[in-house]
Amino acid sequence: MASAQSPGQTAGDLPRIVDLWGGLGSVSVDPVVLARNLVITAARTDPAHGAFDVLRSRLLQALAEKGWRRVGITSPTKGCGKTFTAINLAIALSRYDNCRTILMDMDLRNPSLAGYLGLKVDRTMGDFLREEIPAEAILRKVGPNDLRIGANLALGLNHRAEAYAAELFQEDRTARVLERMEKDLRPDVILHDLPPALAQDDVIAFRPHMDCVLLVAGGGLTTPREMKETVRRIGEDKPVVGVILNKADGVSIAEYAY
Ligand SMILES: Nc1ncnc2c1ncn2[C@@H]1O[C@H](COP(=O)(O)OP(=O)(O)O)[C@@H](O)[C@H]1O
Ligand SMILES: [Mg+2]
């Protein structure tokens, strides 16, 4: 006998009828910690925050033109500023009332998003991707704050590193849970803070889950050869929507393809 469904319940792969966004839990952030960790878009005192406003507008334009929403953020090697870019861009986006953004910590071998925001979490992204816990267990909004971080941003936080990130990304189940998250929460933009592209094959394994890529080059770190190899690995069918030159002299958008 078929049983009746209560709101919010999932039946197999059917999307839930209710919009779960409003029910997501929230966390509070400390402005001092954010400032210390270079979340420059929060207080807006660092002039570089303007670069993220420009990046935000250009990205939204490109996504709207192409009908995309899933953006991977990567760099050739670690330490170039992927997480820095991801957080600052996400906060800039959160100030648009009519745009829902989800930022996912997908650098599974080196989770750092929660730490950047000074947050302690006890949920694991790997468990979400393995379908063991629902999206709402790892997603958190930022509660009322003086920094104008909007309620239109949800952060997918992770506290435990995964040794088998590439294998996990390749599972059909991973595609399924990410698709379900999109259906249930209806984000306009999903930013995936990815691992470095040249370190392992994690970014190659993640390709099916993104529409396009933002590339972060680390000033004084990244060589032209590494950038070329990164673009080659990402592949032509996942276009690079923008290149951010970070740490050179603040932050600048070096190239914008769309
Ligand atoms: N524009 C910048 N100016 C100064 N420090 C930066 C800048 N961008 C990133 N950093 C710092 O460099 C380190 C690496 O940045 P992070 O975003 O964690 O790199 P990734 O995620 O690519 O490994 C962090 O300590 C971060 O605070
Ligand atoms: Mg990082």
PDB file of C-alpha atoms and ligand atoms in Angstrom:
ATOM      1  CA  MET A   1       0.000   0.000   0.000  1.00  0.00           C
ATOM      2  CA  ALA A   2       1.340   3.399  -0.927  1.00  0.00           C
ATOM      3  CA  SER A   3       1.921   5.585   2.093  1.00  0.00           C
ATOM      4  CA  ALA A   4       1.106   9.281   2.167  1.00  0.00           C
ATOM      5  CA  GLN A   5       4.058  11.649   2.066  1.00  0.00           C
ATOM      6  CA  SER A   6       4.560  14.402   4.539  1.00  0.00           C
ATOM      7  CA  PRO A   7       6.104  17.655   3.306  1.00  0.00           C
ATOM      8  CA  GLY A   8       9.865  17.464   3.061  1.00  0.00           C
ATOM      9  CA  GLN A   9       9.949  13.679   2.663  1.00  0.00           C
ATOM     10  CA  THR A  10      11.679  12.082  -0.291  1.00  0.00           C
ATOM     11  CA  ALA A  11      10.304   9.169  -2.228  1.00  0.00           C
ATOM     12  CA  GLY A  12      13.163   7.599  -4.117  1.00  0.00           C
ATOM     13  CA  ASP A  13      14.459  10.131  -6.599  1.00  0.00           C
ATOM     14  CA  LEU A  14      11.373  12.318  -6.655  1.00  0.00           C
ATOM     15  CA  PRO A  15      12.120  15.933  -5.833  1.00  0.00           C
ATOM     16  CA  ARG A  16      10.546  17.143  -2.654  1.00  0.00           C
ATOM     17  CA  ILE A  17       7.550  19.337  -3.242  1.00  0.00           C
ATOM     18  CA  VAL A  18       8.402  21.935  -0.642  1.00  0.00           C
ATOM     19  CA  ASP A  19      11.219  24.425  -1.067  1.00  0.00           C
ATOM     20  CA  LEU A  20      13.684  23.588   1.696  1.00  0.00           C
ATOM     21  CA  TRP A  21      15.613  26.856   1.552  1.00  0.00           C
ATOM     22  CA  GLY A  22      13.635  28.590   4.282  1.00  0.00           C
ATOM     23  CA  GLY A  23      14.195  25.734   6.706  1.00  0.00           C
ATOM     24  CA  LEU A  24      17.999  25.580   6.445  1.00  0.00           C
ATOM     25  CA  GLY A  25      19.820  26.032   9.745  1.00  0.00           C
ATOM     26  CA  SER A  26      22.036  29.045  10.283  1.00  0.00           C
ATOM     27  CA  VAL A  27      25.419  29.846  11.818  1.00  0.00           C
ATOM     28  CA  SER A  28      26.776  33.090  13.212  1.00  0.00           C
ATOM     29  CA  VAL A  29      30.035  34.550  12.004  1.00  0.00           C
ATOM     30  CA  ASP A  30      32.455  36.804  13.864  1.00  0.00           C
ATOM     31  CA  PRO A  31      33.417  39.936  11.873  1.00  0.00           C
ATOM     32  CA  VAL A  32      36.874  39.953  13.503  1.00  0.00           C
ATOM     33  CA  VAL A  33      37.578  36.395  12.366  1.00  0.00           C
ATOM     34  CA  LEU A  34      36.326  37.154   8.862  1.00  0.00           C
ATOM     35  CA  ALA A  35      38.546  40.218   8.629  1.00  0.00           C
ATOM     36  CA  ARG A  36      41.552  38.228   9.869  1.00  0.00           C
ATOM     37  CA  ASN A  37      40.906  35.517   7.288  1.00  0.00           C
ATOM     38  CA  LEU A  38      40.664  37.970   4.405  1.00  0.00           C
ATOM     39  CA  VAL A  39      36.967  37.770   3.868  1.00  0.00           C
ATOM     40  CA  ILE A  40      37.246  41.250   2.428  1.00  0.00           C
ATOM     41  CA  THR A  41      33.756  41.409   0.985  1.00  0.00           C
ATOM     42  CA  ALA A  42      32.269  41.205   4.490  1.00  0.00           C
ATOM     43  CA  ALA A  43      33.394  44.553   5.904  1.00  0.00           C
ATOM     44  CA  ARG A  44      34.054  46.123   2.469  1.00  0.00           C
ATOM     45  CA  THR A  45      36.937  48.239   3.793  1.00  0.00           C
ATOM     46  CA  ASP A  46      39.579  46.606   1.571  1.00  0.00           C
ATOM     47  CA  PRO A  47      39.440  48.231  -1.891  1.00  0.00           C
ATOM     48  CA  ALA A  48      39.863  44.782  -3.493  1.00  0.00           C
ATOM     49  CA  HIS A  49      36.261  43.982  -2.582  1.00  0.00           C
ATOM     50  CA  GLY A  50      35.241  45.935  -5.703  1.00  0.00           C
ATOM     51  CA  ALA A  51      36.856  43.270  -7.888  1.00  0.00           C
ATOM     52  CA  PHE A  52      34.427  40.731  -6.440  1.00  0.00           C
ATOM     53  CA  ASP A  53      31.446  42.954  -7.249  1.00  0.00           C
ATOM     54  CA  VAL A  54      32.637  43.075 -10.865  1.00  0.00           C
ATOM     55  CA  LEU A  55      33.264  39.333 -10.908  1.00  0.00           C
ATOM     56  CA  ARG A  56      29.793  38.745  -9.461  1.00  0.00           C
ATOM     57  CA  SER A  57      28.058  40.773 -12.187  1.00  0.00           C
ATOM     58  CA  ARG A  58      30.047  39.267 -15.025  1.00  0.00           C
ATOM     59  CA  LEU A  59      29.567  35.755 -13.763  1.00  0.00           C
ATOM     60  CA  LEU A  60      25.809  36.200 -13.445  1.00  0.00           C
ATOM     61  CA  GLN A  61      25.648  37.611 -16.965  1.00  0.00           C
ATOM     62  CA  ALA A  62      27.580  34.658 -18.375  1.00  0.00           C
ATOM     63  CA  LEU A  63      25.446  32.149 -16.463  1.00  0.00           C
ATOM     64  CA  ALA A  64      22.221  33.805 -17.632  1.00  0.00           C
ATOM     65  CA  GLU A  65      23.376  33.901 -21.259  1.00  0.00           C
ATOM     66  CA  LYS A  66      24.402  30.275 -21.297  1.00  0.00           C
ATOM     67  CA  GLY A  67      21.755  28.853 -18.974  1.00  0.00           C
ATOM     68  CA  TRP A  68      24.443  27.594 -16.588  1.00  0.00           C
ATOM     69  CA  ARG A  69      24.450  27.512 -12.811  1.00  0.00           C
ATOM     70  CA  ARG A  70      27.183  25.131 -11.611  1.00  0.00           C
ATOM     71  CA  VAL A  71      30.582  26.831 -11.366  1.00  0.00           C
ATOM     72  CA  GLY A  72      33.805  25.058 -10.369  1.00  0.00           C
ATOM     73  CA  ILE A  73      36.553  27.201  -8.850  1.00  0.00           C
ATOM     74  CA  THR A  74      40.020  25.761  -9.227  1.00  0.00           C
ATOM     75  CA  SER A  75      43.683  26.643  -9.659  1.00  0.00           C
ATOM     76  CA  PRO A  76      46.711  24.683 -10.874  1.00  0.00           C
ATOM     77  CA  THR A  77      48.206  24.143  -7.403  1.00  0.00           C
ATOM     78  CA  LYS A  78      47.161  24.769  -3.798  1.00  0.00           C
ATOM     79  CA  GLY A  79      47.514  28.105  -2.042  1.00  0.00           C
ATOM     80  CA  CYS A  80      46.557  30.243  -5.063  1.00  0.00           C
ATOM     81  CA  GLY A  81      43.393  31.547  -3.422  1.00  0.00           C
ATOM     82  CA  LYS A  82      40.524  29.307  -4.542  1.00  0.00           C
ATOM     83  CA  THR A  83      38.833  29.381  -1.166  1.00  0.00           C
ATOM     84  CA  PHE A  84      39.555  33.093  -0.774  1.00  0.00           C
ATOM     85  CA  THR A  85      37.906  33.728  -4.168  1.00  0.00           C
ATOM     86  CA  ALA A  86      35.006  31.365  -3.508  1.00  0.00           C
ATOM     87  CA  ILE A  87      34.032  32.931  -0.175  1.00  0.00           C
ATOM     88  CA  ASN A  88      34.384  36.511  -1.296  1.00  0.00           C
ATOM     89  CA  LEU A  89      32.452  35.897  -4.498  1.00  0.00           C
ATOM     90  CA  ALA A  90      29.737  34.030  -2.588  1.00  0.00           C
ATOM     91  CA  ILE A  91      29.293  36.889  -0.118  1.00  0.00           C
ATOM     92  CA  ALA A  92      29.181  39.432  -2.954  1.00  0.00           C
ATOM     93  CA  LEU A  93      26.467  37.306  -4.609  1.00  0.00           C
ATOM     94  CA  SER A  94      24.528  36.986  -1.345  1.00  0.00           C
ATOM     95  CA  ARG A  95      23.783  40.708  -1.489  1.00  0.00           C
ATOM     96  CA  TYR A  96      21.533  40.207  -4.497  1.00  0.00           C
ATOM     97  CA  ASP A  97      18.048  39.658  -3.146  1.00  0.00           C
ATOM     98  CA  ASN A  98      16.844  37.685  -6.115  1.00  0.00           C
ATOM     99  CA  CYS A  99      19.774  35.296  -6.442  1.00  0.00           C
ATOM    100  CA  ARG A 100      20.253  32.161  -4.375  1.00  0.00           C
ATOM    101  CA  THR A 101      23.831  30.964  -4.043  1.00  0.00           C
ATOM    102  CA  ILE A 102      25.166  27.702  -2.648  1.00  0.00           C
ATOM    103  CA  LEU A 103      28.902  27.483  -1.914  1.00  0.00           C
ATOM    104  CA  MET A 104      30.122  23.896  -1.517  1.00  0.00           C
ATOM    105  CA  ASP A 105      33.436  22.888   0.044  1.00  0.00           C
ATOM    106  CA  MET A 106      34.462  20.274  -2.517  1.00  0.00           C
ATOM    107  CA  ASP A 107      38.182  20.321  -1.762  1.00  0.00           C
ATOM    108  CA  LEU A 108      37.547  17.027  -0.044  1.00  0.00           C
ATOM    109  CA  ARG A 109      41.161  16.220   0.772  1.00  0.00           C
ATOM    110  CA  ASN A 110      41.664  19.611   2.358  1.00  0.00           C
ATOM    111  CA  PRO A 111      38.399  21.053   3.669  1.00  0.00           C
ATOM    112  CA  SER A 112      38.927  24.677   4.672  1.00  0.00           C
ATOM    113  CA  LEU A 113      35.737  26.663   4.159  1.00  0.00           C
ATOM    114  CA  ALA A 114      34.449  26.248   7.726  1.00  0.00           C
ATOM    115  CA  GLY A 115      37.845  27.167   9.185  1.00  0.00           C
ATOM    116  CA  TYR A 116      38.042  30.275   7.006  1.00  0.00           C
ATOM    117  CA  LEU A 117      34.734  31.412   8.467  1.00  0.00           C
ATOM    118  CA  GLY A 118      35.768  30.500  12.012  1.00  0.00           C
ATOM    119  CA  LEU A 119      33.085  27.799  12.196  1.00  0.00           C
ATOM    120  CA  LYS A 120      33.219  24.391  13.816  1.00  0.00           C
ATOM    121  CA  VAL A 121      31.143  21.747  12.080  1.00  0.00           C
ATOM    122  CA  ASP A 122      30.601  18.067  12.682  1.00  0.00           C
ATOM    123  CA  ARG A 123      29.103  17.000   9.365  1.00  0.00           C
ATOM    124  CA  THR A 124      30.968  15.471   6.465  1.00  0.00           C
ATOM    125  CA  MET A 125      30.571  16.335   2.785  1.00  0.00           C
ATOM    126  CA  GLY A 126      31.555  12.761   1.954  1.00  0.00           C
ATOM    127  CA  ASP A 127      28.550  11.455   3.907  1.00  0.00           C
ATOM    128  CA  PHE A 128      26.282  13.776   1.920  1.00  0.00           C
ATOM    129  CA  LEU A 129      27.779  12.610  -1.389  1.00  0.00           C
ATOM    130  CA  ARG A 130      27.376   8.989  -0.243  1.00  0.00           C
ATOM    131  CA  GLU A 131      23.692   9.746   0.326  1.00  0.00           C
ATOM    132  CA  GLU A 132      23.991   9.052   4.050  1.00  0.00           C
ATOM    133  CA  ILE A 133      22.811  12.494   5.167  1.00  0.00           C
ATOM    134  CA  PRO A 134      20.589  15.006   3.329  1.00  0.00           C
ATOM    135  CA  ALA A 135      21.775  18.332   1.878  1.00  0.00           C
ATOM    136  CA  GLU A 136      20.193  20.255   4.726  1.00  0.00           C
ATOM    137  CA  ALA A 137      22.556  18.500   7.182  1.00  0.00           C
ATOM    138  CA  ILE A 138      25.633  20.142   5.649  1.00  0.00           C
ATOM    139  CA  LEU A 139      24.156  23.419   4.376  1.00  0.00           C
ATOM    140  CA  ARG A 140      24.044  26.461   6.620  1.00  0.00           C
ATOM    141  CA  LYS A 141      22.928  30.025   6.068  1.00  0.00           C
ATOM    142  CA  VAL A 142      24.600  32.934   7.812  1.00  0.00           C
ATOM    143  CA  GLY A 143      22.305  34.209  10.555  1.00  0.00           C
ATOM    144  CA  PRO A 144      21.424  37.878  11.097  1.00  0.00           C
ATOM    145  CA  ASN A 145      24.617  39.922  10.860  1.00  0.00           C
ATOM    146  CA  ASP A 146      25.854  43.498  10.539  1.00  0.00           C
ATOM    147  CA  LEU A 147      27.912  42.639   7.482  1.00  0.00           C
ATOM    148  CA  ARG A 148      24.991  42.356   5.084  1.00  0.00           C
ATOM    149  CA  ILE A 149      25.763  38.751   4.317  1.00  0.00           C
ATOM    150  CA  GLY A 150      22.435  37.817   2.839  1.00  0.00           C
ATOM    151  CA  ALA A 151      20.047  35.005   3.680  1.00  0.00           C
ATOM    152  CA  ASN A 152      20.344  33.993   0.021  1.00  0.00           C
ATOM    153  CA  LEU A 153      23.625  32.206   0.645  1.00  0.00           C
ATOM    154  CA  ALA A 154      23.960  28.631   1.866  1.00  0.00           C
ATOM    155  CA  LEU A 155      27.352  27.178   2.755  1.00  0.00           C
ATOM    156  CA  GLY A 156      28.061  23.474   2.273  1.00  0.00           C
ATOM    157  CA  LEU A 157      30.551  22.826   5.063  1.00  0.00           C
ATOM    158  CA  ASN A 158      32.777  19.826   5.668  1.00  0.00           C
ATOM    159  CA  HIS A 159      34.808  18.807   8.661  1.00  0.00           C
ATOM    160  CA  ARG A 160      36.482  15.581   7.574  1.00  0.00           C
ATOM    161  CA  ALA A 161      39.005  14.998   4.786  1.00  0.00           C
ATOM    162  CA  GLU A 162      38.319  12.192   2.308  1.00  0.00           C
ATOM    163  CA  ALA A 163      41.159  10.100   0.977  1.00  0.00           C
ATOM    164  CA  TYR A 164      39.175   8.852  -2.032  1.00  0.00           C
ATOM    165  CA  ALA A 165      37.824  12.131  -3.380  1.00  0.00           C
ATOM    166  CA  ALA A 166      38.162  11.338  -7.096  1.00  0.00           C
ATOM    167  CA  GLU A 167      36.448   7.962  -6.728  1.00  0.00           C
ATOM    168  CA  LEU A 168      33.611   9.553  -4.783  1.00  0.00           C
ATOM    169  CA  PHE A 169      33.119  12.288  -7.410  1.00  0.00           C
ATOM    170  CA  GLN A 170      32.831   9.623 -10.110  1.00  0.00           C
ATOM    171  CA  GLU A 171      30.006   7.691  -8.458  1.00  0.00           C
ATOM    172  CA  ASP A 172      26.579   7.915 -10.119  1.00  0.00           C
ATOM    173  CA  ARG A 173      25.237   8.480  -6.632  1.00  0.00           C
ATOM    174  CA  THR A 174      27.190  11.748  -6.388  1.00  0.00           C
ATOM    175  CA  ALA A 175      25.528  13.079  -9.551  1.00  0.00           C
ATOM    176  CA  ARG A 176      22.173  12.033  -8.124  1.00  0.00           C
ATOM    177  CA  VAL A 177      22.564  13.741  -4.756  1.00  0.00           C
ATOM    178  CA  LEU A 178      23.829  16.962  -6.339  1.00  0.00           C
ATOM    179  CA  GLU A 179      20.927  16.997  -8.787  1.00  0.00           C
ATOM    180  CA  ARG A 180      18.494  16.421  -5.974  1.00  0.00           C
ATOM    181  CA  MET A 181      20.014  19.283  -3.994  1.00  0.00           C
ATOM    182  CA  GLU A 182      19.417  21.563  -6.993  1.00  0.00           C
ATOM    183  CA  LYS A 183      15.823  20.444  -7.350  1.00  0.00           C
ATOM    184  CA  ASP A 184      15.060  20.790  -3.657  1.00  0.00           C
ATOM    185  CA  LEU A 185      16.773  24.115  -3.009  1.00  0.00           C
ATOM    186  CA  ARG A 186      16.522  25.820  -6.411  1.00  0.00           C
ATOM    187  CA  PRO A 187      19.766  27.812  -6.294  1.00  0.00           C
ATOM    188  CA  ASP A 188      20.616  30.247  -9.096  1.00  0.00           C
ATOM    189  CA  VAL A 189      24.347  29.728  -8.642  1.00  0.00           C
ATOM    190  CA  ILE A 190      26.300  26.819  -7.162  1.00  0.00           C
ATOM    191  CA  LEU A 191      29.963  27.568  -6.498  1.00  0.00           C
ATOM    192  CA  HIS A 192      32.135  24.499  -5.958  1.00  0.00           C
ATOM    193  CA  ASP A 193      35.395  25.267  -4.137  1.00  0.00           C
ATOM    194  CA  LEU A 194      37.444  22.543  -5.830  1.00  0.00           C
ATOM    195  CA  PRO A 195      40.851  20.951  -5.216  1.00  0.00           C
ATOM    196  CA  PRO A 196      43.896  22.079  -7.218  1.00  0.00           C
ATOM    197  CA  ALA A 197      43.654  20.813 -10.794  1.00  0.00           C
ATOM    198  CA  LEU A 198      47.205  19.522 -11.153  1.00  0.00           C
ATOM    199  CA  ALA A 199      47.530  17.738  -7.814  1.00  0.00           C
ATOM    200  CA  GLN A 200      45.337  14.675  -8.334  1.00  0.00           C
ATOM    201  CA  ASP A 201      42.567  13.688 -10.715  1.00  0.00           C
ATOM    202  CA  ASP A 202      39.818  15.075  -8.438  1.00  0.00           C
ATOM    203  CA  VAL A 203      38.958  17.993 -10.745  1.00  0.00           C
ATOM    204  CA  ILE A 204      38.792  15.721 -13.789  1.00  0.00           C
ATOM    205  CA  ALA A 205      36.482  13.421 -11.817  1.00  0.00           C
ATOM    206  CA  PHE A 206      34.317  16.385 -10.834  1.00  0.00           C
ATOM    207  CA  ARG A 207      33.801  17.574 -14.451  1.00  0.00           C
ATOM    208  CA  PRO A 208      30.299  16.095 -14.909  1.00  0.00           C
ATOM    209  CA  HIS A 209      29.029  18.125 -11.945  1.00  0.00           C
ATOM    210  CA  MET A 210      29.907  21.571 -13.306  1.00  0.00           C
ATOM    211  CA  ASP A 211      28.953  23.707 -16.305  1.00  0.00           C
ATOM    212  CA  CYS A 212      31.943  26.029 -16.346  1.00  0.00           C
ATOM    213  CA  VAL A 213      35.093  26.978 -14.454  1.00  0.00           C
ATOM    214  CA  LEU A 214      36.609  30.003 -12.768  1.00  0.00           C
ATOM    215  CA  LEU A 215      40.392  29.722 -12.752  1.00  0.00           C
ATOM    216  CA  VAL A 216      42.438  31.308 -10.007  1.00  0.00           C
ATOM    217  CA  ALA A 217      46.087  32.039 -10.758  1.00  0.00           C
ATOM    218  CA  GLY A 218      48.334  32.765  -7.797  1.00  0.00           C
ATOM    219  CA  GLY A 219      50.599  35.759  -8.398  1.00  0.00           C
ATOM    220  CA  GLY A 220      54.205  34.649  -7.947  1.00  0.00           C
ATOM    221  CA  LEU A 221      53.038  31.033  -7.762  1.00  0.00           C
ATOM    222  CA  THR A 222      51.349  30.017 -10.986  1.00  0.00           C
ATOM    223  CA  THR A 223      53.298  29.662 -14.227  1.00  0.00           C
ATOM    224  CA  PRO A 224      51.800  30.067 -17.734  1.00  0.00           C
ATOM    225  CA  ARG A 225      52.621  26.422 -18.365  1.00  0.00           C
ATOM    226  CA  GLU A 226      50.592  25.337 -15.334  1.00  0.00           C
ATOM    227  CA  MET A 227      47.643  27.429 -16.525  1.00  0.00           C
ATOM    228  CA  LYS A 228      47.807  25.815 -19.949  1.00  0.00           C
ATOM    229  CA  GLU A 229      47.942  22.335 -18.487  1.00  0.00           C
ATOM    230  CA  THR A 230      45.026  23.138 -16.169  1.00  0.00           C
ATOM    231  CA  VAL A 231      42.850  24.311 -19.076  1.00  0.00           C
ATOM    232  CA  ARG A 232      43.790  21.190 -21.025  1.00  0.00           C
ATOM    233  CA  ARG A 233      42.778  18.948 -18.123  1.00  0.00           C
ATOM    234  CA  ILE A 234      39.473  20.695 -17.605  1.00  0.00           C
ATOM    235  CA  GLY A 235      38.604  20.092 -21.249  1.00  0.00           C
ATOM    236  CA  GLU A 236      36.925  22.163 -23.958  1.00  0.00           C
ATOM    237  CA  ASP A 237      33.396  21.217 -22.986  1.00  0.00           C
ATOM    238  CA  LYS A 238      33.774  22.909 -19.590  1.00  0.00           C
ATOM    239  CA  PRO A 239      34.538  26.517 -20.574  1.00  0.00           C
ATOM    240  CA  VAL A 240      36.664  28.782 -18.427  1.00  0.00           C
ATOM    241  CA  VAL A 241      34.315  31.712 -17.712  1.00  0.00           C
ATOM    242  CA  GLY A 242      36.991  33.808 -16.067  1.00  0.00           C
ATOM    243  CA  VAL A 243      40.574  33.932 -14.862  1.00  0.00           C
ATOM    244  CA  ILE A 244      41.293  35.658 -11.568  1.00  0.00           C
ATOM    245  CA  LEU A 245      44.798  36.881 -10.952  1.00  0.00           C
ATOM    246  CA  ASN A 246      45.099  36.775  -7.177  1.00  0.00           C
ATOM    247  CA  LYS A 247      47.779  37.946  -4.783  1.00  0.00           C
ATOM    248  CA  ALA A 248      49.695  39.785  -7.512  1.00  0.00           C
ATOM    249  CA  ASP A 249      48.622  43.233  -6.447  1.00  0.00           C
ATOM    250  CA  GLY A 250      45.331  42.610  -4.713  1.00  0.00           C
ATOM    251  CA  VAL A 251      42.793  40.806  -6.867  1.00  0.00           C
ATOM    252  CA  SER A 252      42.025  41.373 -10.527  1.00  0.00           C
ATOM    253  CA  ILE A 253      40.059  39.697 -13.229  1.00  0.00           C
ATOM    254  CA  ALA A 254      42.648  38.873 -15.833  1.00  0.00           C
ATOM    255  CA  GLU A 255      40.416  37.514 -18.516  1.00  0.00           C
ATOM    256  CA  TYR A 256      36.761  37.051 -19.092  1.00  0.00           C
ATOM    257  CA  ALA A 257      35.614  34.799 -21.827  1.00  0.00           C
ATOM    258  CA  TYR A 258      31.891  35.659 -21.882  1.00  0.00           C
TER     259      TYR A 258
HETATM  260  N1  LIG B   1      44.731  38.220  -2.282  1.00  0.00           N
HETATM  261  C1  LIG B   1      45.333  37.691  -1.203  1.00  0.00           C
HETATM  262  N2  LIG B   1      46.159  38.447  -0.448  1.00  0.00           N
HETATM  263  C2  LIG B   1      46.780  37.919   0.629  1.00  0.00           C
HETATM  264  N3  LIG B   1      46.633  36.652   1.055  1.00  0.00           N
HETATM  265  C3  LIG B   1      45.842  35.842   0.344  1.00  0.00           C
HETATM  266  C4  LIG B   1      45.143  36.309  -0.822  1.00  0.00           C
HETATM  267  N4  LIG B   1      44.434  35.281  -1.304  1.00  0.00           N
HETATM  268  C5  LIG B   1      44.646  34.223  -0.493  1.00  0.00           C
HETATM  269  N5  LIG B   1      45.500  34.548   0.496  1.00  0.00           N
HETATM  270  C6  LIG B   1      45.974  33.664   1.577  1.00  0.00           C
HETATM  271  O1  LIG B   1      46.730  32.626   0.980  1.00  0.00           O
HETATM  272  C7  LIG B   1      46.463  31.381   1.607  1.00  0.00           C
HETATM  273  C8  LIG B   1      45.919  30.390   0.573  1.00  0.00           C
HETATM  274  O2  LIG B   1      44.653  30.845   0.103  1.00  0.00           O
HETATM  275  P1  LIG B   1      43.459  29.819  -0.129  1.00  0.00           P
HETATM  276  O3  LIG B   1      42.285  30.577  -0.619  1.00  0.00           O
HETATM  277  O4  LIG B   1      43.249  28.992   1.076  1.00  0.00           O
HETATM  278  O5  LIG B   1      44.096  28.940  -1.303  1.00  0.00           O
HETATM  279  P2  LIG B   1      43.559  27.624  -2.002  1.00  0.00           P
HETATM  280  O6  LIG B   1      42.139  27.436  -1.600  1.00  0.00           O
HETATM  281  O7  LIG B   1      43.730  27.873  -3.469  1.00  0.00           O
HETATM  282  O8  LIG B   1      44.470  26.524  -1.526  1.00  0.00           O
HETATM  283  C9  LIG B   1      45.473  31.669   2.728  1.00  0.00           C
HETATM  284  O9  LIG B   1      46.176  31.837   3.931  1.00  0.00           O
HETATM  285  C10 LIG B   1      44.833  32.972   2.293  1.00  0.00           C
HETATM  286  O10 LIG B   1      44.361  33.697   3.387  1.00  0.00           O
HETATM  287 MG    MG B   2      41.096  25.966  -0.613  1.00  0.00          MG
END
